[in-house]
Amino acid sequence: MSSSNNSLDNKSKAWSARFSEPVSELVQRYTASIGFDYRLAQVDIQGSLAHAQMLCEQKIISSEDFVQIRTGLQQIDQEILQGHFTWQLELEDVHLNIEARLTHLIGDAGKRLHTARSRNDQVATDIRLWLRLSIDQTIAQLQELRLGFCHLAEKYVSTIMPGLTHLQVAQPITVGHHLMAYAEMFGRDVSRLQDCRKRLNYLPLGSAALAGTSYPIQRERVAELLGFDGVCQNSLDAVSDRDFAIEFCSSASLIMTHISRFSEELVLWMSPAFGFIQLPDRFCTGSSIMPQKKNPDVPELARGKTGRVNGNLVSLLTLMKGQALAYNKDNQEDKEPLFDSADTVIDTLRIFTDMVPHITFNESKLREATLRGFATATDLADYLVKKGMAFRDAHEAVANAVKYCSQQKMDLADLSINDLRKACHVSDEMISDDVFQCLTLEGSVNSRNHVGGTAPNQVIAAIAKVKASISK
Ligand code: ARG
């Protein structure tokens, strides 16, 4: 980050004429953002091209100047893409680096690009353009991941597993149903991002430093050229608002929260104490001391990274809370948390998209664990209710039976019909042979056959719905 490829150096900063001494090296380093905002270069050039075209159409600059600006910016774009561009710390940020290079390349025309514009509305535009792209990528990745969940759910659509509450066996469910719960969560994440995109897609440019500009600009034209849905309606708000970044970081936190919950389950399920799943080796690592170990590193790290993404959200909220209108240099601090959340989320989603379809479930372990926990006790209570007992009494009757079975180290389905009647303290006509249907795991899941229920039929329908919503 040094050697000059442009005409501005430390002695001739864009704003230097007013100053009688240069900033210290430390202050220069402290105030510069080029170390991270270079990532806005492509969208900065895109924004400048649209601004220059509008200036030309409005006859604020000549067509000769516009042609030169366009050629110069296109060259700079290439230099950056090919890694030939030299970023200079002395030039503070991405905007001044590009402008200086432009003026170096094309002379006076380059100095006219900043007419009717300030870095304040420029950077606000750049971040929106950058984030819009990032949101589109994240949405596409979320949909891929949801398809991965659908694929795995199809494979295990009727596989029985213990449904837990309080981490205790509650009722039998299907693996497919459990997996599709995540497809729902990530579906809401998609719609949150779509929402965030809608609100951010307005153009700040034209607000200039804070109050607007006296040139006869056409903001709607720039908005159209850049694919915005309209223009920001208040210049003060436009240059200082970072709500959209906060909304994105909040959505990112929720995405990571969902990833983190799933990760926690994967970690538990992979522990030999559960033995429910295996993850492909490429998502795990070994231990440097214990040769037998295969650790679920990817889910653990994803759970851990949720913390930094939550931290980024709090950083941005805190960054904004004390700022008087309009732009303040504080806002330069918006980029690193935003970039970090966007990067962490997209990387995590890519890895999970690769991993999820390759998770394998151990069906016999799952069945064993389900059988161990009196998972069909509620079904027995419901059976007694259907025979005319009040639910509270049925609950009590089955609790007695569970107590008896625990003492005898037996399952409800292992009891003879007479023992079952006795254990429940009910008369003979309350329990007949058909009771054993509802005590089986399959009978239990099949009976929950309504929208949102765990019956394989319903899971198949849920998968179809999610797939249809994605291909729309
Ligand atoms: N690098 C600055 C930022 O990220 C650009 C805007 C600077 N504006 C200013 N008035 N100093 O916010």
mmCIF file of N, CA and C in Angstrom, residues 249-364:
data_model
loop_
_atom_site.group_PDB
_atom_site.id
_atom_site.type_symbol
_atom_site.label_atom_id
_atom_site.label_comp_id
_atom_site.label_asym_id
_atom_site.label_seq_id
_atom_site.Cartn_x
_atom_site.Cartn_y
_atom_site.Cartn_z
ATOM 1 N N CYS A 249 -27.469 -7.262 9.783
ATOM 2 C CA CYS A 249 -26.712 -7.947 10.846
ATOM 3 C C CYS A 249 -27.650 -8.683 11.797
ATOM 4 N N SER A 250 -28.837 -8.129 11.973
ATOM 5 C CA SER A 250 -29.804 -8.810 12.823
ATOM 6 C C SER A 250 -30.297 -10.101 12.140
ATOM 7 N N SER A 251 -30.562 -10.018 10.853
ATOM 8 C CA SER A 251 -30.943 -11.235 10.119
ATOM 9 C C SER A 251 -29.803 -12.241 10.140
ATOM 10 N N ALA A 252 -28.575 -11.726 10.016
ATOM 11 C CA ALA A 252 -27.403 -12.615 10.037
ATOM 12 C C ALA A 252 -27.314 -13.328 11.382
ATOM 13 N N SER A 253 -27.615 -12.595 12.457
ATOM 14 C CA SER A 253 -27.587 -13.204 13.790
ATOM 15 C C SER A 253 -28.624 -14.317 13.899
ATOM 16 N N LEU A 254 -29.789 -14.085 13.341
ATOM 17 C CA LEU A 254 -30.822 -15.125 13.404
ATOM 18 C C LEU A 254 -30.438 -16.346 12.555
ATOM 19 N N ILE A 255 -29.843 -16.088 11.399
ATOM 20 C CA ILE A 255 -29.381 -17.219 10.582
ATOM 21 C C ILE A 255 -28.384 -18.047 11.389
ATOM 22 N N MET A 256 -27.426 -17.341 12.013
ATOM 23 C CA MET A 256 -26.406 -18.059 12.778
ATOM 24 C C MET A 256 -27.015 -18.727 14.013
ATOM 25 N N THR A 257 -28.047 -18.122 14.569
ATOM 26 C CA THR A 257 -28.718 -18.746 15.717
ATOM 27 C C THR A 257 -29.333 -20.076 15.293
ATOM 28 N N HIS A 258 -29.940 -20.085 14.120
ATOM 29 C CA HIS A 258 -30.516 -21.339 13.618
ATOM 30 C C HIS A 258 -29.426 -22.374 13.327
ATOM 31 N N ILE A 259 -28.355 -21.889 12.708
ATOM 32 C CA ILE A 259 -27.221 -22.778 12.432
ATOM 33 C C ILE A 259 -26.663 -23.318 13.752
ATOM 34 N N SER A 260 -26.617 -22.460 14.739
ATOM 35 C CA SER A 260 -26.014 -22.830 16.017
ATOM 36 C C SER A 260 -26.859 -23.883 16.748
ATOM 37 N N ARG A 261 -28.181 -23.738 16.688
ATOM 38 C CA ARG A 261 -29.055 -24.733 17.321
ATOM 39 C C ARG A 261 -28.874 -26.095 16.644
ATOM 40 N N PHE A 262 -28.828 -26.059 15.317
ATOM 41 C CA PHE A 262 -28.633 -27.309 14.583
ATOM 42 C C PHE A 262 -27.259 -27.901 14.919
ATOM 43 N N SER A 263 -26.260 -27.029 15.014
ATOM 44 C CA SER A 263 -24.905 -27.486 15.338
ATOM 45 C C SER A 263 -24.876 -28.181 16.684
ATOM 46 N N GLU A 264 -25.556 -27.571 17.646
ATOM 47 C CA GLU A 264 -25.603 -28.166 18.983
ATOM 48 C C GLU A 264 -26.211 -29.574 18.901
ATOM 49 N N GLU A 265 -27.226 -29.729 18.082
ATOM 50 C CA GLU A 265 -27.835 -31.058 17.939
ATOM 51 C C GLU A 265 -26.866 -32.039 17.285
ATOM 52 N N LEU A 266 -26.158 -31.544 16.248
ATOM 53 C CA LEU A 266 -25.206 -32.434 15.576
ATOM 54 C C LEU A 266 -24.126 -32.899 16.540
ATOM 55 N N VAL A 267 -23.647 -31.952 17.350
ATOM 56 C CA VAL A 267 -22.592 -32.294 18.317
ATOM 57 C C VAL A 267 -23.103 -33.368 19.291
ATOM 58 N N LEU A 268 -24.317 -33.157 19.810
ATOM 59 C CA LEU A 268 -24.899 -34.148 20.729
ATOM 60 C C LEU A 268 -25.115 -35.487 20.028
ATOM 61 N N TRP A 269 -25.729 -35.422 18.871
ATOM 62 C CA TRP A 269 -26.086 -36.645 18.148
ATOM 63 C C TRP A 269 -24.856 -37.464 17.759
ATOM 64 N N MET A 270 -23.730 -36.749 17.533
ATOM 65 C CA MET A 270 -22.531 -37.468 17.111
ATOM 66 C C MET A 270 -21.769 -38.040 18.296
ATOM 67 N N SER A 271 -22.057 -37.537 19.482
ATOM 68 C CA SER A 271 -21.383 -38.069 20.667
ATOM 69 C C SER A 271 -21.756 -39.549 20.810
ATOM 70 N N PRO A 272 -20.779 -40.405 21.141
ATOM 71 C CA PRO A 272 -21.078 -41.836 21.281
ATOM 72 C C PRO A 272 -22.197 -42.082 22.297
ATOM 73 N N ALA A 273 -22.396 -41.181 23.245
ATOM 74 C CA ALA A 273 -23.474 -41.352 24.215
ATOM 75 C C ALA A 273 -24.829 -41.391 23.511
ATOM 76 N N PHE A 274 -24.956 -40.667 22.394
ATOM 77 C CA PHE A 274 -26.174 -40.716 21.583
ATOM 78 C C PHE A 274 -25.991 -41.698 20.419
ATOM 79 N N GLY A 275 -24.924 -41.449 19.644
ATOM 80 C CA GLY A 275 -24.648 -42.320 18.484
ATOM 81 C C GLY A 275 -25.715 -42.270 17.408
ATOM 82 N N PHE A 276 -26.395 -41.118 17.290
ATOM 83 C CA PHE A 276 -27.490 -41.014 16.311
ATOM 84 C C PHE A 276 -27.001 -40.803 14.877
ATOM 85 N N ILE A 277 -25.866 -40.092 14.733
ATOM 86 C CA ILE A 277 -25.448 -39.726 13.364
ATOM 87 C C ILE A 277 -23.956 -39.939 13.152
ATOM 88 N N GLN A 278 -23.583 -39.904 11.895
ATOM 89 C CA GLN A 278 -22.190 -39.768 11.510
ATOM 90 C C GLN A 278 -22.091 -38.588 10.568
ATOM 91 N N LEU A 279 -21.014 -37.806 10.719
ATOM 92 C CA LEU A 279 -20.731 -36.734 9.759
ATOM 93 C C LEU A 279 -19.592 -37.223 8.872
ATOM 94 N N PRO A 280 -19.595 -36.797 7.601
ATOM 95 C CA PRO A 280 -18.467 -37.181 6.749
ATOM 96 C C PRO A 280 -17.153 -36.674 7.364
ATOM 97 N N ASP A 281 -16.088 -37.436 7.159
ATOM 98 C CA ASP A 281 -14.788 -37.088 7.759
ATOM 99 C C ASP A 281 -14.328 -35.676 7.397
ATOM 100 N N ARG A 282 -14.704 -35.219 6.209
ATOM 101 C CA ARG A 282 -14.148 -33.927 5.788
ATOM 102 C C ARG A 282 -14.692 -32.751 6.585
ATOM 103 N N PHE A 283 -15.645 -32.979 7.465
ATOM 104 C CA PHE A 283 -16.136 -31.892 8.322
ATOM 105 C C PHE A 283 -15.696 -32.079 9.771
ATOM 106 N N CYS A 284 -14.791 -33.039 9.983
ATOM 107 C CA CYS A 284 -14.360 -33.336 11.358
ATOM 108 C C CYS A 284 -12.839 -33.328 11.412
ATOM 109 N N THR A 285 -12.310 -33.275 12.616
ATOM 110 C CA THR A 285 -10.863 -33.432 12.764
ATOM 111 C C THR A 285 -10.587 -34.370 13.918
ATOM 112 N N GLY A 286 -9.317 -34.801 14.001
ATOM 113 C CA GLY A 286 -8.919 -35.711 15.077
ATOM 114 C C GLY A 286 -8.305 -34.937 16.222
ATOM 115 N N SER A 287 -7.856 -35.675 17.205
ATOM 116 C CA SER A 287 -7.190 -35.061 18.343
ATOM 117 C C SER A 287 -5.701 -35.338 18.221
ATOM 118 N N SER A 288 -4.881 -34.386 18.693
ATOM 119 C CA SER A 288 -3.433 -34.574 18.592
ATOM 120 C C SER A 288 -2.951 -35.548 19.665
ATOM 121 N N ILE A 289 -3.785 -35.814 20.673
ATOM 122 C CA ILE A 289 -3.345 -36.729 21.729
ATOM 123 C C ILE A 289 -4.159 -38.032 21.771
ATOM 124 N N MET A 290 -5.483 -37.937 21.495
ATOM 125 C CA MET A 290 -6.325 -39.137 21.642
ATOM 126 C C MET A 290 -6.641 -39.720 20.270
ATOM 127 N N PRO A 291 -5.995 -40.840 19.951
ATOM 128 C CA PRO A 291 -6.080 -41.363 18.573
ATOM 129 C C PRO A 291 -7.493 -41.753 18.162
ATOM 130 N N GLN A 292 -8.364 -42.032 19.118
ATOM 131 C CA GLN A 292 -9.704 -42.536 18.768
ATOM 132 C C GLN A 292 -10.666 -41.410 18.389
ATOM 133 N N LYS A 293 -10.275 -40.141 18.623
ATOM 134 C CA LYS A 293 -11.241 -39.045 18.510
ATOM 135 C C LYS A 293 -11.579 -38.659 17.069
ATOM 136 N N LYS A 294 -12.869 -38.385 16.871
ATOM 137 C CA LYS A 294 -13.324 -37.730 15.630
ATOM 138 C C LYS A 294 -14.252 -36.620 16.097
ATOM 139 N N ASN A 295 -13.781 -35.410 15.994
ATOM 140 C CA ASN A 295 -14.510 -34.285 16.586
ATOM 141 C C ASN A 295 -15.332 -33.529 15.548
ATOM 142 N N PRO A 296 -16.552 -33.140 15.907
ATOM 143 C CA PRO A 296 -17.401 -32.402 14.953
ATOM 144 C C PRO A 296 -17.016 -30.923 14.893
ATOM 145 N N ASP A 297 -15.820 -30.649 14.370
ATOM 146 C CA ASP A 297 -15.282 -29.288 14.411
ATOM 147 C C ASP A 297 -16.146 -28.254 13.708
ATOM 148 N N VAL A 298 -16.679 -28.630 12.549
ATOM 149 C CA VAL A 298 -17.431 -27.628 11.777
ATOM 150 C C VAL A 298 -18.655 -27.142 12.558
ATOM 151 N N PRO A 299 -19.509 -28.043 13.068
ATOM 152 C CA PRO A 299 -20.638 -27.540 13.863
ATOM 153 C C PRO A 299 -20.199 -26.768 15.112
ATOM 154 N N GLU A 300 -19.131 -27.224 15.748
ATOM 155 C CA GLU A 300 -18.681 -26.508 16.948
ATOM 156 C C GLU A 300 -18.248 -25.093 16.606
ATOM 157 N N LEU A 301 -17.489 -24.980 15.513
ATOM 158 C CA LEU A 301 -16.992 -23.663 15.127
ATOM 159 C C LEU A 301 -18.133 -22.757 14.686
ATOM 160 N N ALA A 302 -19.096 -23.323 14.003
ATOM 161 C CA ALA A 302 -20.260 -22.528 13.566
ATOM 162 C C ALA A 302 -21.004 -22.005 14.792
ATOM 163 N N ARG A 303 -21.143 -22.865 15.799
ATOM 164 C CA ARG A 303 -21.795 -22.443 17.051
ATOM 165 C C ARG A 303 -20.988 -21.304 17.666
ATOM 166 N N GLY A 304 -19.658 -21.444 17.627
ATOM 167 C CA GLY A 304 -18.792 -20.400 18.180
ATOM 168 C C GLY A 304 -18.865 -19.101 17.396
ATOM 169 N N LYS A 305 -18.896 -19.196 16.077
ATOM 170 C CA LYS A 305 -18.905 -17.989 15.246
ATOM 171 C C LYS A 305 -20.209 -17.198 15.405
ATOM 172 N N THR A 306 -21.247 -17.860 15.889
ATOM 173 C CA THR A 306 -22.498 -17.151 16.149
ATOM 174 C C THR A 306 -22.248 -15.998 17.126
ATOM 175 N N GLY A 307 -21.321 -16.216 18.038
ATOM 176 C CA GLY A 307 -20.990 -15.178 19.016
ATOM 177 C C GLY A 307 -20.457 -13.919 18.357
ATOM 178 N N ARG A 308 -19.554 -14.075 17.382
ATOM 179 C CA ARG A 308 -18.991 -12.862 16.770
ATOM 180 C C ARG A 308 -20.025 -12.157 15.905
ATOM 181 N N VAL A 309 -20.916 -12.942 15.289
ATOM 182 C CA VAL A 309 -21.955 -12.318 14.459
ATOM 183 C C VAL A 309 -22.931 -11.539 15.361
ATOM 184 N N ASN A 310 -23.252 -12.092 16.514
ATOM 185 C CA ASN A 310 -24.072 -11.339 17.480
ATOM 186 C C ASN A 310 -23.324 -10.083 17.930
ATOM 187 N N GLY A 311 -22.023 -10.224 18.140
ATOM 188 C CA GLY A 311 -21.196 -9.075 18.532
ATOM 189 C C GLY A 311 -21.249 -7.971 17.487
ATOM 190 N N ASN A 312 -21.215 -8.354 16.209
ATOM 191 C CA ASN A 312 -21.261 -7.355 15.138
ATOM 192 C C ASN A 312 -22.566 -6.558 15.173
ATOM 193 N N LEU A 313 -23.652 -7.242 15.476
ATOM 194 C CA LEU A 313 -24.953 -6.560 15.573
ATOM 195 C C LEU A 313 -24.917 -5.526 16.699
ATOM 196 N N VAL A 314 -24.394 -5.937 17.826
ATOM 197 C CA VAL A 314 -24.324 -5.012 18.965
ATOM 198 C C VAL A 314 -23.373 -3.853 18.649
ATOM 199 N N SER A 315 -22.281 -4.135 17.935
ATOM 200 C CA SER A 315 -21.356 -3.059 17.526
ATOM 201 C C SER A 315 -22.091 -1.995 16.730
ATOM 202 N N LEU A 316 -22.876 -2.433 15.757
ATOM 203 C CA LEU A 316 -23.550 -1.459 14.892
ATOM 204 C C LEU A 316 -24.631 -0.687 15.646
ATOM 205 N N LEU A 317 -25.371 -1.382 16.480
ATOM 206 C CA LEU A 317 -26.408 -0.684 17.262
ATOM 207 C C LEU A 317 -25.754 0.377 18.148
ATOM 208 N N THR A 318 -24.635 0.012 18.742
ATOM 209 C CA THR A 318 -23.942 0.930 19.647
ATOM 210 C C THR A 318 -23.314 2.081 18.863
ATOM 211 N N LEU A 319 -22.830 1.762 17.666
ATOM 212 C CA LEU A 319 -22.227 2.784 16.802
ATOM 213 C C LEU A 319 -23.218 3.905 16.502
ATOM 214 N N MET A 320 -24.478 3.543 16.294
ATOM 215 C CA MET A 320 -25.466 4.529 15.849
ATOM 216 C C MET A 320 -26.114 5.305 16.990
ATOM 217 N N LYS A 321 -26.158 4.716 18.178
ATOM 218 C CA LYS A 321 -27.082 5.241 19.183
ATOM 219 C C LYS A 321 -26.787 6.671 19.640
ATOM 220 N N GLY A 322 -25.548 7.114 19.525
ATOM 221 C CA GLY A 322 -25.253 8.458 20.035
ATOM 222 C C GLY A 322 -25.017 9.487 18.954
ATOM 223 N N GLN A 323 -25.277 9.133 17.713
ATOM 224 C CA GLN A 323 -24.882 10.046 16.623
ATOM 225 C C GLN A 323 -25.954 11.082 16.300
ATOM 226 N N ALA A 324 -25.590 12.347 16.465
ATOM 227 C CA ALA A 324 -26.472 13.422 15.999
ATOM 228 C C ALA A 324 -26.449 13.432 14.470
ATOM 229 N N LEU A 325 -27.521 13.927 13.858
ATOM 230 C CA LEU A 325 -27.547 14.028 12.394
ATOM 231 C C LEU A 325 -26.477 15.011 11.939
ATOM 232 N N ALA A 326 -25.835 14.932 10.806
ATOM 233 C CA ALA A 326 -26.110 13.887 9.834
ATOM 234 C C ALA A 326 -24.918 12.913 9.831
ATOM 235 N N TYR A 327 -24.042 12.986 8.806
ATOM 236 C CA TYR A 327 -22.919 12.057 8.754
ATOM 237 C C TYR A 327 -21.895 12.388 9.828
ATOM 238 N N ASN A 328 -21.379 11.368 10.460
ATOM 239 C CA ASN A 328 -20.232 11.500 11.369
ATOM 240 C C ASN A 328 -19.216 10.439 10.995
ATOM 241 N N LYS A 329 -17.972 10.741 11.305
ATOM 242 C CA LYS A 329 -16.909 9.802 10.938
ATOM 243 C C LYS A 329 -17.091 8.453 11.638
ATOM 244 N N ASP A 330 -17.828 8.465 12.737
ATOM 245 C CA ASP A 330 -18.147 7.181 13.412
ATOM 246 C C ASP A 330 -18.599 6.138 12.386
ATOM 247 N N ASN A 331 -19.353 6.622 11.407
ATOM 248 C CA ASN A 331 -19.975 5.706 10.445
ATOM 249 C C ASN A 331 -18.970 4.866 9.664
ATOM 250 N N GLN A 332 -17.743 5.352 9.618
ATOM 251 C CA GLN A 332 -16.724 4.566 8.930
ATOM 252 C C GLN A 332 -16.551 3.194 9.602
ATOM 253 N N GLU A 333 -16.910 3.148 10.876
ATOM 254 C CA GLU A 333 -16.799 1.896 11.643
ATOM 255 C C GLU A 333 -17.916 0.897 11.300
ATOM 256 N N ASP A 334 -18.795 1.259 10.375
ATOM 257 C CA ASP A 334 -19.900 0.346 10.048
ATOM 258 C C ASP A 334 -19.435 -0.853 9.219
ATOM 259 N N LYS A 335 -18.304 -0.676 8.513
ATOM 260 C CA LYS A 335 -17.985 -1.664 7.472
ATOM 261 C C LYS A 335 -17.453 -2.979 7.992
ATOM 262 N N GLU A 336 -16.515 -2.914 8.930
ATOM 263 C CA GLU A 336 -15.896 -4.180 9.351
ATOM 264 C C GLU A 336 -16.901 -5.154 9.977
ATOM 265 N N PRO A 337 -17.771 -4.677 10.901
ATOM 266 C CA PRO A 337 -18.772 -5.622 11.429
ATOM 267 C C PRO A 337 -19.695 -6.152 10.329
ATOM 268 N N LEU A 338 -20.091 -5.250 9.422
ATOM 269 C CA LEU A 338 -21.003 -5.668 8.350
ATOM 270 C C LEU A 338 -20.332 -6.705 7.452
ATOM 271 N N PHE A 339 -19.111 -6.407 7.017
ATOM 272 C CA PHE A 339 -18.389 -7.356 6.154
ATOM 273 C C PHE A 339 -18.203 -8.688 6.882
ATOM 274 N N ASP A 340 -17.848 -8.592 8.152
ATOM 275 C CA ASP A 340 -17.567 -9.819 8.902
ATOM 276 C C ASP A 340 -18.811 -10.692 9.039
ATOM 277 N N SER A 341 -19.952 -10.054 9.327
ATOM 278 C CA SER A 341 -21.187 -10.843 9.437
ATOM 279 C C SER A 341 -21.532 -11.469 8.093
ATOM 280 N N ALA A 342 -21.428 -10.675 7.032
ATOM 281 C CA ALA A 342 -21.772 -11.193 5.700
ATOM 282 C C ALA A 342 -20.844 -12.356 5.336
ATOM 283 N N ASP A 343 -19.539 -12.191 5.583
ATOM 284 C CA ASP A 343 -18.571 -13.249 5.240
ATOM 285 C C ASP A 343 -18.818 -14.511 6.061
ATOM 286 N N THR A 344 -19.026 -14.310 7.360
ATOM 287 C CA THR A 344 -19.191 -15.468 8.240
ATOM 288 C C THR A 344 -20.439 -16.250 7.850
ATOM 289 N N VAL A 345 -21.520 -15.522 7.576
ATOM 290 C CA VAL A 345 -22.773 -16.202 7.234
ATOM 291 C C VAL A 345 -22.630 -16.963 5.911
ATOM 292 N N ILE A 346 -22.071 -16.326 4.907
ATOM 293 C CA ILE A 346 -22.028 -17.007 3.599
ATOM 294 C C ILE A 346 -21.103 -18.228 3.663
ATOM 295 N N ASP A 347 -19.973 -18.092 4.339
ATOM 296 C CA ASP A 347 -19.059 -19.246 4.459
ATOM 297 C C ASP A 347 -19.731 -20.384 5.221
ATOM 298 N N THR A 348 -20.400 -20.030 6.315
ATOM 299 C CA THR A 348 -21.055 -21.052 7.133
ATOM 300 C C THR A 348 -22.139 -21.755 6.310
ATOM 301 N N LEU A 349 -22.935 -20.969 5.598
ATOM 302 C CA LEU A 349 -24.015 -21.568 4.804
ATOM 303 C C LEU A 349 -23.460 -22.473 3.705
ATOM 304 N N ARG A 350 -22.354 -22.041 3.100
ATOM 305 C CA ARG A 350 -21.753 -22.880 2.038
ATOM 306 C C ARG A 350 -21.313 -24.219 2.610
ATOM 307 N N ILE A 351 -20.664 -24.178 3.753
ATOM 308 C CA ILE A 351 -20.167 -25.426 4.351
ATOM 309 C C ILE A 351 -21.344 -26.321 4.755
ATOM 310 N N PHE A 352 -22.366 -25.734 5.342
ATOM 311 C CA PHE A 352 -23.514 -26.546 5.773
ATOM 312 C C PHE A 352 -24.281 -27.110 4.574
ATOM 313 N N THR A 353 -24.331 -26.340 3.494
ATOM 314 C CA THR A 353 -24.996 -26.840 2.284
ATOM 315 C C THR A 353 -24.282 -28.083 1.768
ATOM 316 N N ASP A 354 -22.972 -28.078 1.895
ATOM 317 C CA ASP A 354 -22.177 -29.229 1.467
ATOM 318 C C ASP A 354 -22.359 -30.403 2.442
ATOM 319 N N MET A 355 -22.483 -30.084 3.726
ATOM 320 C CA MET A 355 -22.468 -31.129 4.754
ATOM 321 C C MET A 355 -23.835 -31.812 4.952
ATOM 322 N N VAL A 356 -24.884 -30.994 5.006
ATOM 323 C CA VAL A 356 -26.202 -31.521 5.418
ATOM 324 C C VAL A 356 -26.659 -32.758 4.635
ATOM 325 N N PRO A 357 -26.595 -32.745 3.290
ATOM 326 C CA PRO A 357 -27.108 -33.924 2.580
ATOM 327 C C PRO A 357 -26.317 -35.191 2.861
ATOM 328 N N HIS A 358 -25.122 -35.043 3.443
ATOM 329 C CA HIS A 358 -24.273 -36.217 3.668
ATOM 330 C C HIS A 358 -24.280 -36.722 5.107
ATOM 331 N N ILE A 359 -25.165 -36.173 5.926
ATOM 332 C CA ILE A 359 -25.283 -36.684 7.294
ATOM 333 C C ILE A 359 -25.966 -38.050 7.220
ATOM 334 N N THR A 360 -25.437 -39.026 7.970
ATOM 335 C CA THR A 360 -26.125 -40.329 7.985
ATOM 336 C C THR A 360 -26.660 -40.610 9.382
ATOM 337 N N PHE A 361 -27.889 -41.097 9.430
ATOM 338 C CA PHE A 361 -28.543 -41.401 10.704
ATOM 339 C C PHE A 361 -28.473 -42.903 10.980
ATOM 340 N N ASN A 362 -28.264 -43.253 12.223
ATOM 341 C CA ASN A 362 -28.233 -44.649 12.650
ATOM 342 C C ASN A 362 -29.639 -45.037 13.128
ATOM 343 N N GLU A 363 -30.384 -45.690 12.235
ATOM 344 C CA GLU A 363 -31.808 -45.915 12.499
ATOM 345 C C GLU A 363 -32.060 -46.805 13.715
ATOM 346 N N SER A 364 -31.180 -47.808 13.934
ATOM 347 C CA SER A 364 -31.454 -48.697 15.065
ATOM 348 C C SER A 364 -31.165 -47.997 16.389
#
